[in-house]
Coordinates of C-alpha atoms and ligand atoms in Angstrom, one line a residue:
Chain A
M27 CA 90.1 106.2 60.5
V28 CA 92.3 107.4 63.4
E29 CA 95.1 104.4 63.6
K30 CA 94.8 103.5 67.3
V31 CA 97.8 104.2 69.2
P32 CA 98.9 101.8 71.9
A33 CA 99.0 102.6 75.6
V34 CA 102.8 101.5 75.6
E35 CA 105.2 100.0 73.2
F36 CA 108.9 99.0 73.5
R37 CA 110.9 98.8 70.3
D38 CA 113.9 97.2 70.3
V39 CA 114.6 97.8 73.9
S40 CA 117.6 96.9 76.0
K41 CA 118.6 97.9 79.4
I42 CA 122.0 97.5 80.8
Y43 CA 122.8 98.9 84.2
P44 CA 125.8 101.0 85.2
K45 CA 128.8 98.7 85.9
M46 CA 127.3 95.6 84.3
K47 CA 128.8 93.9 81.7
N48 CA 125.1 91.8 80.6
A49 CA 122.2 93.5 79.6
A50 CA 119.3 92.9 81.8
V51 CA 116.8 93.2 79.3
K52 CA 117.6 92.3 75.6
H53 CA 116.0 93.5 72.2
I54 CA 112.8 93.9 73.6
S55 CA 109.8 94.6 71.0
F56 CA 106.0 94.8 72.0
K57 CA 102.8 96.4 72.4
I58 CA 100.5 97.0 74.7
E59 CA 97.0 98.6 73.6
K60 CA 94.5 100.3 75.4
G61 CA 92.6 98.3 78.4
D62 CA 94.5 95.8 77.9
F63 CA 95.5 93.7 81.2
C64 CA 99.6 93.0 80.2
C65 CA 101.4 90.3 82.4
L66 CA 105.1 90.2 82.1
I67 CA 106.0 87.0 83.8
G68 CA 109.3 85.0 84.1
T69 CA 111.4 83.6 86.7
S70 CA 113.5 85.5 89.3
G71 CA 115.9 87.8 87.5
S72 CA 114.3 87.8 84.4
G73 CA 113.9 91.4 83.7
K74 CA 110.4 92.0 84.6
T75 CA 110.8 94.8 87.0
T76 CA 113.6 96.2 85.0
L77 CA 111.5 96.3 81.4
M78 CA 108.3 98.0 83.8
R79 CA 109.9 100.4 85.4
M80 CA 111.6 101.7 82.1
I81 CA 108.0 102.9 81.3
N82 CA 107.8 105.5 83.8
R83 CA 111.5 106.3 83.6
M84 CA 112.1 104.7 87.0
N85 CA 115.0 103.1 85.0
S86 CA 116.6 104.7 82.0
V87 CA 116.6 103.0 78.5
T88 CA 119.8 101.9 77.3
K89 CA 119.0 101.4 74.1
G90 CA 115.9 101.5 71.5
E91 CA 112.7 103.2 72.7
V92 CA 109.8 103.4 74.8
L93 CA 106.8 104.9 73.8
V94 CA 103.5 106.1 76.1
D95 CA 100.6 107.1 74.2
G96 CA 102.7 107.1 71.2
K97 CA 105.3 109.5 72.6
N98 CA 108.6 108.3 73.7
V99 CA 108.9 108.4 77.5
K100 CA 112.2 110.9 77.4
S101 CA 110.2 113.5 75.7
F102 CA 108.0 113.4 79.2
N103 CA 109.3 115.1 82.2
P104 CA 109.9 112.3 84.8
V105 CA 108.5 113.7 87.8
N106 CA 105.2 114.6 85.6
L107 CA 105.2 111.2 84.0
R108 CA 105.1 109.3 87.1
R109 CA 102.3 111.3 88.6
H110 CA 100.1 110.2 85.7
I111 CA 101.2 106.3 85.9
G112 CA 100.1 104.7 88.8
Y113 CA 102.7 102.4 90.5
V114 CA 102.6 99.6 92.8
I115 CA 106.0 99.2 93.8
Q116 CA 107.0 95.3 94.7
N117 CA 106.5 95.4 98.6
N118 CA 103.8 97.7 98.7
G119 CA 105.9 100.6 99.8
L120 CA 103.6 102.6 102.0
M121 CA 105.1 105.7 103.7
P122 CA 105.5 104.6 107.4
H123 CA 105.2 107.7 108.6
M124 CA 101.9 109.0 106.9
T125 CA 98.5 107.5 107.7
I126 CA 96.5 105.6 105.6
R127 CA 94.5 108.6 104.2
E128 CA 98.0 110.6 103.6
N129 CA 99.4 107.9 101.7
I130 CA 96.4 107.0 99.5
I131 CA 96.0 110.9 98.5
L132 CA 99.9 111.3 97.9
V133 CA 99.6 111.6 94.3
P134 CA 96.5 113.8 94.0
K135 CA 98.2 116.1 96.9
L136 CA 101.5 116.4 94.6
L137 CA 99.0 117.5 91.6
K138 CA 97.5 120.2 94.0
W139 CA 93.9 118.8 93.9
P140 CA 91.6 121.4 96.1
K141 CA 91.4 119.8 99.6
D142 CA 87.8 119.3 99.7
K143 CA 88.0 116.6 96.6
L144 CA 90.9 115.4 98.2
A145 CA 88.5 114.0 101.3
G146 CA 86.4 112.9 99.2
E147 CA 88.9 110.7 97.2
A148 CA 90.0 109.2 100.1
Q149 CA 86.6 108.0 101.4
K150 CA 86.0 106.9 97.6
L151 CA 89.4 104.4 97.9
I152 CA 89.2 103.0 101.2
K153 CA 85.6 101.6 100.1
M154 CA 87.2 100.3 96.9
A155 CA 89.6 98.6 98.6
E156 CA 86.9 97.0 100.6
L157 CA 88.4 98.2 104.2
P158 CA 86.3 100.3 107.0
E159 CA 86.4 104.4 106.8
S160 CA 88.1 104.5 110.3
Y161 CA 91.4 102.8 108.4
L162 CA 92.0 106.2 107.0
D163 CA 93.7 107.7 110.3
R164 CA 95.5 104.1 111.0
Y165 CA 99.4 104.2 110.2
P166 CA 100.6 101.3 107.8
T167 CA 101.9 99.2 110.5
E168 CA 98.4 99.2 112.2
L169 CA 97.2 97.2 109.0
S170 CA 97.7 93.5 108.1
G171 CA 99.9 92.9 105.1
G172 CA 96.9 92.0 102.9
Q173 CA 95.4 95.3 103.9
Q174 CA 98.5 97.2 103.0
Q175 CA 98.6 95.8 99.8
R176 CA 95.0 96.8 99.0
I177 CA 95.8 100.2 99.9
G178 CA 98.9 100.2 97.8
V179 CA 96.9 98.8 94.7
V180 CA 94.1 101.5 95.0
R181 CA 97.1 104.2 95.8
A182 CA 97.8 104.0 92.6
L183 CA 94.4 104.8 91.2
A184 CA 93.9 108.0 93.6
A185 CA 94.9 110.4 90.5
N186 CA 92.9 108.6 87.9
Q187 CA 95.9 107.6 86.3
N188 CA 94.8 105.4 82.5
L189 CA 98.2 103.3 82.8
I190 CA 98.8 101.2 86.4
L191 CA 102.3 99.6 87.0
M192 CA 101.9 96.6 89.4
D193 CA 105.2 95.1 90.7
E194 CA 104.1 91.5 92.0
P195 CA 101.2 93.6 93.9
F196 CA 100.0 90.2 95.9
G197 CA 103.3 88.7 96.7
A198 CA 103.7 86.7 99.9
L199 CA 99.9 86.3 100.3
D200 CA 97.8 83.5 101.4
P201 CA 95.8 82.0 98.2
I202 CA 92.5 83.0 99.4
T203 CA 93.6 86.9 100.1
R204 CA 95.3 86.7 97.0
E205 CA 92.2 85.5 94.8
S206 CA 90.3 88.3 96.6
L207 CA 92.8 90.9 95.8
Q208 CA 92.9 89.7 92.1
N209 CA 89.2 89.6 91.7
L210 CA 89.2 93.3 93.2
I211 CA 91.9 94.4 90.5
Q212 CA 89.9 92.5 87.8
N213 CA 86.9 94.2 88.7
L214 CA 88.4 97.8 88.8
Q215 CA 90.4 97.1 85.5
V216 CA 87.4 96.1 83.9
R217 CA 85.0 98.4 85.4
L218 CA 87.4 101.6 85.1
G219 CA 89.0 100.4 81.8
K220 CA 92.6 100.6 83.0
T221 CA 95.5 99.5 81.1
I222 CA 97.6 97.4 83.6
V223 CA 100.9 96.0 83.2
F224 CA 101.3 93.8 86.0
V225 CA 104.3 91.5 87.3
T226 CA 104.1 88.4 88.4
H227 CA 106.3 85.0 88.6
D228 CA 102.5 83.0 89.1
M229 CA 101.3 81.5 85.6
D230 CA 98.1 81.0 87.5
E231 CA 97.8 84.7 88.6
A232 CA 99.0 85.6 85.1
L233 CA 96.4 83.2 82.9
K234 CA 93.7 84.4 85.2
L235 CA 93.9 88.3 85.1
A236 CA 95.7 88.7 81.6
T237 CA 94.5 89.9 78.4
K238 CA 97.9 89.3 77.0
V239 CA 101.0 87.6 78.6
V240 CA 104.6 88.5 77.9
V241 CA 107.2 85.8 79.2
L242 CA 110.5 86.8 79.6
H243 CA 113.9 84.7 80.5
D244 CA 117.2 85.8 81.1
G245 CA 116.2 89.5 79.8
Q246 CA 114.7 88.4 76.5
L247 CA 111.3 88.1 75.1
I248 CA 110.5 84.4 74.7
Q249 CA 106.6 84.7 74.0
V250 CA 103.5 87.4 73.5
G251 CA 100.2 85.9 73.5
T252 CA 96.7 85.6 74.8
P253 CA 96.4 83.2 77.9
D254 CA 95.0 81.0 75.4
Q255 CA 97.6 81.2 72.9
I256 CA 100.3 80.6 75.3
L257 CA 98.5 77.8 77.2
H258 CA 97.8 75.8 74.0
H259 CA 100.9 76.8 72.0
P260 CA 103.7 77.4 74.3
A261 CA 106.5 78.3 72.4
N262 CA 109.3 76.5 74.5
D263 CA 110.1 74.2 77.0
Y264 CA 110.7 77.5 79.6
V265 CA 107.0 78.6 78.8
K266 CA 105.9 75.0 79.2
S267 CA 107.7 74.7 82.9
L268 CA 106.1 78.2 84.0
I269 CA 102.4 76.6 82.8
G270 CA 103.1 73.7 84.9
E271 CA 103.1 70.0 83.8
E272 CA 99.2 69.5 85.5
R273 CA 97.9 72.5 83.8
L274 CA 99.5 71.7 80.7
S275 CA 97.7 68.3 80.3
E276 CA 94.3 69.5 81.2
A277 CA 94.8 72.1 78.6
K278 CA 95.6 69.3 76.0
Y279 CA 92.2 67.4 76.9
E280 CA 90.5 70.5 76.9
T281 CA 91.9 71.1 73.3
V282 CA 91.4 68.2 71.6
K283 CA 89.6 68.5 68.4
V284 CA 87.9 66.1 66.3
K285 CA 90.2 66.5 63.6
N286 CA 92.9 64.9 66.1
V287 CA 90.9 61.7 66.7
M288 CA 89.3 60.9 63.7
L289 CA 90.1 57.9 61.3
T290 CA 90.5 59.3 57.9
N291 CA 89.9 56.4 55.8
P292 CA 86.4 55.7 56.3
T293 CA 84.7 53.0 53.8
K294 CA 82.4 55.0 51.8
I295 CA 81.0 53.8 48.4
D296 CA 79.9 55.7 45.4
L297 CA 76.1 56.8 45.1
G298 CA 75.8 55.2 41.8
A299 CA 77.5 51.8 42.6
S300 CA 75.6 48.8 42.7
L301 CA 74.1 47.0 45.8
T302 CA 76.4 43.8 44.8
D303 CA 79.5 46.2 45.2
A304 CA 78.3 47.2 48.4
L305 CA 77.9 43.8 50.0
T306 CA 81.3 42.8 48.5
M307 CA 82.7 46.1 50.1
M308 CA 81.1 45.4 53.8
K309 CA 82.3 42.1 53.9
E310 CA 85.8 42.6 52.6
H311 CA 86.2 45.5 55.4
R312 CA 83.8 43.7 57.7
V313 CA 81.4 46.7 58.8
D314 CA 77.4 46.7 58.7
T315 CA 77.3 50.2 57.5
L316 CA 78.8 52.2 54.3
L317 CA 78.8 55.9 54.1
V318 CA 77.7 56.9 50.6
V319 CA 79.2 60.0 49.0
D320 CA 79.0 61.3 45.4
N321 CA 81.6 61.6 43.0
G322 CA 83.0 64.8 44.6
D323 CA 83.3 63.0 47.9
H324 CA 80.5 64.9 49.4
L325 CA 78.8 63.2 52.2
K326 CA 75.1 62.0 51.1
G327 CA 73.8 59.4 53.9
Y328 CA 74.5 55.8 54.3
I329 CA 73.5 52.3 54.2
S330 CA 73.1 49.6 56.5
I331 CA 73.6 45.7 55.7
D332 CA 69.6 45.5 57.0
D333 CA 68.4 47.6 54.7
L334 CA 70.5 45.9 51.9
Q335 CA 69.2 42.7 52.6
R336 CA 65.4 43.3 52.9
N337 CA 65.7 45.2 49.5
Y338 CA 68.1 43.3 47.5
P339 CA 66.3 41.7 44.5
K340 CA 64.0 44.9 44.1
A341 CA 66.8 47.3 44.5
S342 CA 69.8 47.3 42.6
S343 CA 71.8 50.8 43.2
V344 CA 72.9 52.1 46.4
S345 CA 71.0 55.3 45.8
D346 CA 67.9 53.2 46.3
I347 CA 68.2 52.3 49.9
L348 CA 70.3 55.7 50.7
I349 CA 69.5 56.9 54.2
T350 CA 70.4 60.5 54.3
K351 CA 69.3 61.6 58.1
L352 CA 72.7 61.2 60.2
G353 CA 74.4 63.6 62.4
T354 CA 77.7 64.9 61.6
V355 CA 80.8 66.7 63.4
G356 CA 83.5 69.3 62.0
P357 CA 87.0 68.3 62.1
E358 CA 87.7 71.7 63.8
E359 CA 85.2 71.3 66.7
Y360 CA 86.4 70.6 70.0
L361 CA 86.1 67.0 70.9
R362 CA 84.9 67.7 74.9
D363 CA 81.9 69.7 73.2
N364 CA 80.8 66.6 71.0
F365 CA 81.7 63.8 73.1
S366 CA 78.3 62.8 74.9
R367 CA 76.4 63.3 71.3
I368 CA 79.2 60.8 69.8
M369 CA 78.5 58.5 72.9
S370 CA 74.7 58.4 73.1
R371 CA 74.3 57.8 69.3
N372 CA 73.5 54.1 68.6
K373 CA 75.5 54.2 65.9
S374 CA 79.2 53.1 66.5
Y375 CA 80.6 56.2 64.7
I376 CA 80.0 59.5 63.6
P377 CA 81.0 61.2 60.4
V378 CA 83.2 63.9 60.2
T379 CA 82.1 66.6 57.4
D380 CA 84.4 69.6 56.4
S381 CA 82.4 73.1 55.5
D382 CA 81.9 71.8 52.1
K383 CA 80.1 68.9 53.5
K384 CA 83.2 66.7 52.2
L385 CA 83.8 63.6 53.9
V386 CA 86.8 63.9 55.8
G387 CA 86.7 61.0 58.1
I388 CA 84.8 59.3 60.8
V389 CA 85.0 59.3 64.5
T390 CA 84.7 56.0 66.3
R391 CA 83.8 55.0 69.7
A392 CA 86.9 53.0 70.0
S393 CA 88.7 56.5 69.2
L394 CA 87.0 57.9 71.9
V395 CA 88.0 55.3 74.6
N396 CA 91.6 56.1 73.6
V397 CA 91.2 59.8 74.9
V398 CA 89.1 58.9 77.7
Y399 CA 91.9 56.4 78.9
E400 CA 94.8 58.8 78.3
K401 CA 92.9 61.6 80.7
I402 CA 92.3 59.0 83.2
W403 CA 95.5 57.5 82.7
G404 CA 97.2 61.0 83.2
D405 CA 95.3 61.8 86.6
K406 CA 96.2 58.5 88.3
S407 CA 99.9 59.1 87.7
R408 CA 99.2 62.4 89.1
L409 CA 97.4 61.3 92.1
Q410 CA 100.0 58.5 92.2
N411 CA 102.4 61.3 92.0
T412 CA 101.1 63.3 95.2
S413 CA 100.4 60.5 97.3
E414 CA 104.1 59.5 97.0
K415 CA 105.2 63.0 97.9
E416 CA 102.4 63.0 100.7
A417 CA 104.0 59.6 102.5
K418 CA 107.9 60.9 102.1
Chain B
M8 CA 133.6 132.8 155.8
S9 CA 135.6 129.6 156.3
R10 CA 134.2 128.5 159.3
L11 CA 131.1 127.6 157.4
S12 CA 130.3 124.2 155.8
L13 CA 130.8 123.9 152.4
W14 CA 127.2 123.5 152.1
Q15 CA 126.9 127.0 153.6
Q16 CA 129.5 128.6 152.0
F17 CA 127.6 127.6 148.9
I18 CA 124.6 128.5 149.7
Y19 CA 126.2 132.0 150.7
Y20 CA 127.7 132.6 147.3
Y21 CA 124.6 132.1 145.8
V22 CA 122.7 134.6 147.4
H23 CA 125.5 137.1 147.0
N24 CA 126.4 136.3 143.4
G25 CA 123.1 134.9 142.3
S26 CA 122.7 137.2 139.2
Y27 CA 126.1 136.8 138.2
V28 CA 125.7 133.3 138.3
L29 CA 122.5 133.2 136.1
E30 CA 124.5 135.5 133.6
Q31 CA 127.3 133.3 133.6
F32 CA 124.9 130.2 133.4
N33 CA 122.9 132.4 130.3
R34 CA 126.4 132.9 128.3
T35 CA 127.7 129.4 128.5
F36 CA 124.2 128.3 127.1
L37 CA 124.0 130.3 124.7
I38 CA 127.9 129.7 123.5
S39 CA 126.9 126.2 123.4
I40 CA 123.6 126.7 121.6
Y41 CA 125.3 128.7 118.9
G42 CA 127.9 126.4 118.8
V43 CA 125.5 123.7 117.8
L44 CA 123.4 125.9 115.9
F45 CA 126.4 126.9 113.6
A46 CA 127.6 123.0 113.7
A47 CA 124.0 122.0 112.6
I48 CA 123.8 124.5 109.6
I49 CA 126.7 123.2 108.4
G50 CA 126.4 119.7 109.4
I51 CA 123.1 118.5 108.5
P52 CA 123.1 119.8 104.8
V53 CA 126.9 118.2 104.7
G54 CA 125.0 115.0 106.1
I55 CA 122.3 114.6 103.3
F56 CA 124.7 115.3 100.5
I57 CA 126.9 112.7 101.4
S58 CA 124.5 110.2 102.0
R59 CA 123.8 110.4 98.4
N60 CA 127.5 108.8 97.9
G61 CA 128.9 106.2 100.2
H62 CA 132.7 106.9 99.3
L63 CA 132.5 110.4 100.0
G64 CA 130.2 109.9 103.0
D65 CA 132.9 107.8 104.3
F66 CA 135.7 110.0 103.9
V67 CA 133.8 112.8 105.3
V68 CA 132.7 111.0 108.5
E69 CA 136.6 109.9 108.6
I70 CA 137.3 114.0 108.7
A71 CA 135.0 114.6 111.7
N72 CA 136.1 111.8 113.4
F73 CA 139.6 113.0 113.2
I74 CA 138.9 116.5 114.5
Q75 CA 137.1 114.7 117.4
T76 CA 140.4 112.8 118.6
I77 CA 142.1 116.2 119.1
P78 CA 141.9 117.1 122.7
S79 CA 139.7 119.6 123.1
L80 CA 142.0 121.8 125.2
A81 CA 144.4 121.7 121.7
L82 CA 141.7 122.3 119.6
L83 CA 140.9 125.4 121.4
S84 CA 144.6 126.7 121.6
I85 CA 144.8 125.8 117.8
V86 CA 141.4 127.8 117.2
M87 CA 143.1 130.7 119.5
I88 CA 146.1 131.0 117.3
G89 CA 143.8 132.1 114.5
L90 CA 141.1 133.9 116.2
G91 CA 142.8 135.2 119.8
L92 CA 141.2 135.4 122.9
G93 CA 137.4 135.4 123.4
V94 CA 133.8 134.2 122.7
M95 CA 134.3 133.6 118.6
T96 CA 137.2 131.1 119.5
V97 CA 134.9 128.8 121.7
I98 CA 132.2 128.9 119.5
V99 CA 134.4 127.9 116.3
T100 CA 135.8 125.1 118.6
V101 CA 132.2 124.0 119.7
T102 CA 131.0 124.1 116.1
L103 CA 134.4 121.9 115.2
Y104 CA 133.4 119.3 117.5
S105 CA 129.5 119.3 117.0
L106 CA 130.5 118.3 113.4
L107 CA 131.0 115.0 113.7
P108 CA 127.6 114.0 115.9
I109 CA 125.5 115.9 113.7
I110 CA 127.2 114.9 110.4
K111 CA 127.6 111.2 111.2
N112 CA 123.8 110.9 112.6
T113 CA 122.2 113.0 109.7
Y114 CA 124.3 110.6 107.2
T115 CA 123.4 107.3 108.9
G116 CA 119.7 108.4 109.5
M117 CA 119.4 109.2 105.7
S118 CA 121.1 106.2 104.4
N119 CA 119.1 104.1 106.8
V120 CA 115.7 105.2 105.2
N121 CA 114.2 102.3 103.7
K122 CA 115.1 102.1 99.9
N123 CA 111.5 100.7 99.1
V124 CA 109.9 103.9 100.5
I125 CA 112.1 106.2 98.8
D126 CA 111.5 104.5 95.6
S127 CA 107.8 104.3 96.0
G128 CA 107.7 108.2 96.7
K129 CA 110.1 108.4 93.5
G130 CA 107.6 106.5 91.7
M131 CA 104.5 108.4 92.5
G132 CA 106.4 111.7 91.3
M133 CA 107.7 113.2 94.1
T134 CA 110.4 115.5 93.1
K135 CA 114.0 115.5 94.7
L136 CA 113.0 118.1 96.8
Q137 CA 109.6 116.8 98.0
L138 CA 111.3 113.3 98.5
L139 CA 113.7 115.2 101.0
Y140 CA 111.1 117.1 103.2
M141 CA 108.0 114.7 103.3
V142 CA 110.0 111.5 103.1
R143 CA 113.6 111.0 103.9
L144 CA 114.0 114.1 106.6
P145 CA 110.8 112.8 108.6
L146 CA 111.8 109.5 108.4
S147 CA 115.5 110.4 109.9
M148 CA 114.6 112.8 112.3
S149 CA 115.0 111.5 115.1
V150 CA 118.2 110.1 114.5
I151 CA 119.4 113.6 113.4
I152 CA 118.3 115.2 116.7
A153 CA 120.0 112.2 118.7
G154 CA 123.0 113.9 116.9
L155 CA 122.1 117.2 118.1
K156 CA 121.7 116.3 121.6
N157 CA 125.1 114.6 121.9
A158 CA 126.6 117.7 120.3
L159 CA 125.0 120.1 122.7
V160 CA 126.3 118.0 125.7
I161 CA 129.8 117.4 124.5
A162 CA 129.3 121.5 123.8
I163 CA 128.3 122.5 126.9
G164 CA 131.5 120.7 128.4
I165 CA 133.9 122.6 125.7
T166 CA 132.2 126.0 126.7
S167 CA 132.9 125.6 130.6
I168 CA 136.8 125.0 129.5
G169 CA 136.5 127.9 126.8
S170 CA 136.4 130.2 129.8
F171 CA 140.5 129.9 129.3
V172 CA 140.4 131.9 126.3
G173 CA 138.7 134.7 127.7
A174 CA 134.8 133.6 127.1
G175 CA 133.5 133.8 130.1
G176 CA 130.2 131.6 131.1
L177 CA 130.4 129.4 134.2
G178 CA 133.9 128.0 133.7
D179 CA 134.8 131.6 135.0
I180 CA 133.6 131.0 138.4
I181 CA 135.1 127.5 138.6
I182 CA 138.2 128.9 137.5
R183 CA 137.7 131.9 140.1
G184 CA 137.3 128.9 142.6
T185 CA 140.7 127.0 141.9
N186 CA 142.5 130.5 142.4
A187 CA 141.0 131.2 145.7
T188 CA 142.1 129.7 148.7
N189 CA 139.5 127.2 150.0
G190 CA 137.0 127.9 146.8
S191 CA 135.7 124.4 147.1
A192 CA 132.4 126.2 147.6
I193 CA 132.9 128.2 144.0
I194 CA 134.0 125.6 142.5
L195 CA 130.8 124.0 143.1
A196 CA 128.9 126.9 142.4
G197 CA 130.4 126.7 138.9
A198 CA 130.5 123.1 138.2
L199 CA 126.9 122.2 139.6
P200 CA 125.0 124.3 137.0
T201 CA 126.8 123.1 134.2
A202 CA 126.3 119.6 135.0
L203 CA 122.9 120.5 135.3
M204 CA 122.3 122.0 132.3
A205 CA 124.2 119.0 130.4
I206 CA 121.2 116.8 131.9
L207 CA 118.7 119.2 131.2
A208 CA 120.0 119.3 127.3
D209 CA 119.7 115.8 127.4
V210 CA 116.3 115.1 128.9
I211 CA 114.7 117.8 126.7
L212 CA 116.2 117.1 123.6
N213 CA 115.1 113.5 124.2
F214 CA 111.5 114.9 124.9
L215 CA 112.1 116.5 121.4
Q216 CA 113.3 113.6 120.0
K217 CA 110.2 112.1 121.1
I218 CA 107.7 114.6 119.7
L219 CA 109.3 114.4 116.5
Q220 CA 109.5 110.8 115.8
P221 CA 106.5 109.7 113.4
K222 CA 103.5 108.5 115.2
G223 CA 103.7 105.7 112.3
L224 CA 107.0 104.8 113.2
K225 CA 106.8 104.3 117.1
K226 CA 104.1 101.7 116.9
A227 CA 106.4 99.6 114.8
N228 CA 109.1 99.0 117.3
Ligands
ATP515 N1 120.0 98.1 90.2 C1 120.2 97.6 89.7 N2 122.0 97.3 89.1 C2 122.2 96.6 88.7 N3 121.9 95.4 88.0 C3 120.1 95.2 88.6 C4 119.8 96.4 89.3 N4 118.4 95.8 88.9 C5 118.2 94.5 88.4 N5 119.5 94.3 88.1 C6 119.7 92.8 87.4 O1 119.0 92.8 86.4 C7 118.4 91.4 86.3 C8 117.2 91.8 86.1 O2 116.5 92.3 87.4 P1 114.9 92.4 87.6 O3 114.7 93.4 88.9 O4 114.0 93.0 86.5 O5 114.6 91.1 87.7 P2 112.9 90.5 88.1 O6 112.2 89.6 86.7 O7 111.8 91.7 88.4 O8 113.2 89.4 89.0 P3 112.0 89.4 90.6 O9 110.9 88.1 90.2 O10 113.4 88.5 91.5 O11 111.9 90.5 91.1 C9 118.8 90.6 87.3 O12 119.7 89.9 86.7 C10 119.4 91.5 88.6 O13 120.5 91.1 89.3
MG516 MG1 111.0 92.2 90.7

């Protein structure tokens, strides 16, 4: 088996700009696999652009190694390297004195593609940008900001580059245009299987687009993970604040697991116990049903006070009146997936069993109430906050 | 001849010396053009070079500025000490004077090209040379031409004075006029074409500047 070579790898990379005391990025190591959509996120000045520009040698590497396709970038000719890595610069950077057509096919032209191929490429790309073909002969200033950014994005695809760097390509756009551009780039990425490194300071954007999120702060790597990992296990308060309270509490609710709310001391009785014992236990714990387990704590079923009373003199052991039909949930299951199932049962609780069928706890209706309360209470306090803001 | 009005004398001079005036006109024109051309050959590369280095740029512009402050007659005399009488002295003086507007404008034009655009060109894999002729020069072309225009207008003025050191040209006619009794018409006969040439140079280069201004930039203003 051939080992998979990452598209980009940082090995203990630091960057100190000339005449600067402090490093702009410090000891960064992580990998970007082929086909990844990697978002670099952090507040302004956290080193996102600096880090990204080391990939195509727009910035030199002070310490450590940056590898592209497994080879140190220093071993490439910088001009050639840049022609084979798409780059969407912060603030689009279209050439103002060139038409859209000339702008789009600039890199293929630098690569000396034949003329007829160039014409076709321009038409293909303008379609990709979802703009009319007549725009090819316009100048950048004759396009709106959003249209210019579309061109900026497709321009980076012009020479079939497999690796594309994008530096806040959708900055300063209204949310609707932004979303349509996000969809555009996401479609292109999935359809064409590109590897994308994408700088943003918008966590929503990162969580939506990324397969891998890299959080930077003050030039340091704070966390690398999938959007799910970032959302559910933020490494520290900085990451939490990037995600935002609202998103965080939503995520919390989304990910409450059965084991987080279950009671771990259910009233249970041994399969071999007598009905007298059972009755005593029911009285002691003020319950009308008992879960029945064998001596290995495996759940066998339950008995109810109803059946006990009806069969009392005839039957003597718990196993005689055992009802084996009952639904269970696993401790690792998400509460949201089982919520209605638990609530709709006319029993007041549902037993929780692990993969060995061992009884580990129960979820009562009362514990569900707590969860719902928390969610609604959380919503309410948020609503109050926003209405207060509006009032001001 | 002195009975004729100034205007009549002026016409009379042209009728009788038309080809001579034309010859001197050409001469002045060529001397100015050569001077500016040499200045451009030196000044544009210098301007391009110093635009990469702010401190050096300021220093060089300072020197060119200094040359400009020397009165033209003084500079002519200084150059004459080295090169003697003749056309070369004037061409060298014109070149020296033209350096400032050309270097300064090239320098300004080059350093005012949007950094973002240069960065994007570099990021797409342009070589330094490609960056120069595909991005930096086209985007500063109109400022550079404005510099050439200033240089040419100054050059025509200096060339006229240059007749004092034996370079010939329209200045010769003016000098003749000043030496003759009642020479106003002759002075006019030399001065008018000189002024006309300066105005024409200005108009033509303005036009050129407009043509060479990249299309995408015109709409922006
Ligand atoms: N050319 C440079 N010379 C010196 N310092 C620089 C240079 N470029 C960036 N820096 C510094 O390096 C740090 C990181 O800058 P960088 O541009 O990478 O931030 P960023 O995360 O991209 O921010 P933003 O979101 O504002 O674009 C900043 O402190 C910045 O001042
Ligand atoms: Mg940046």
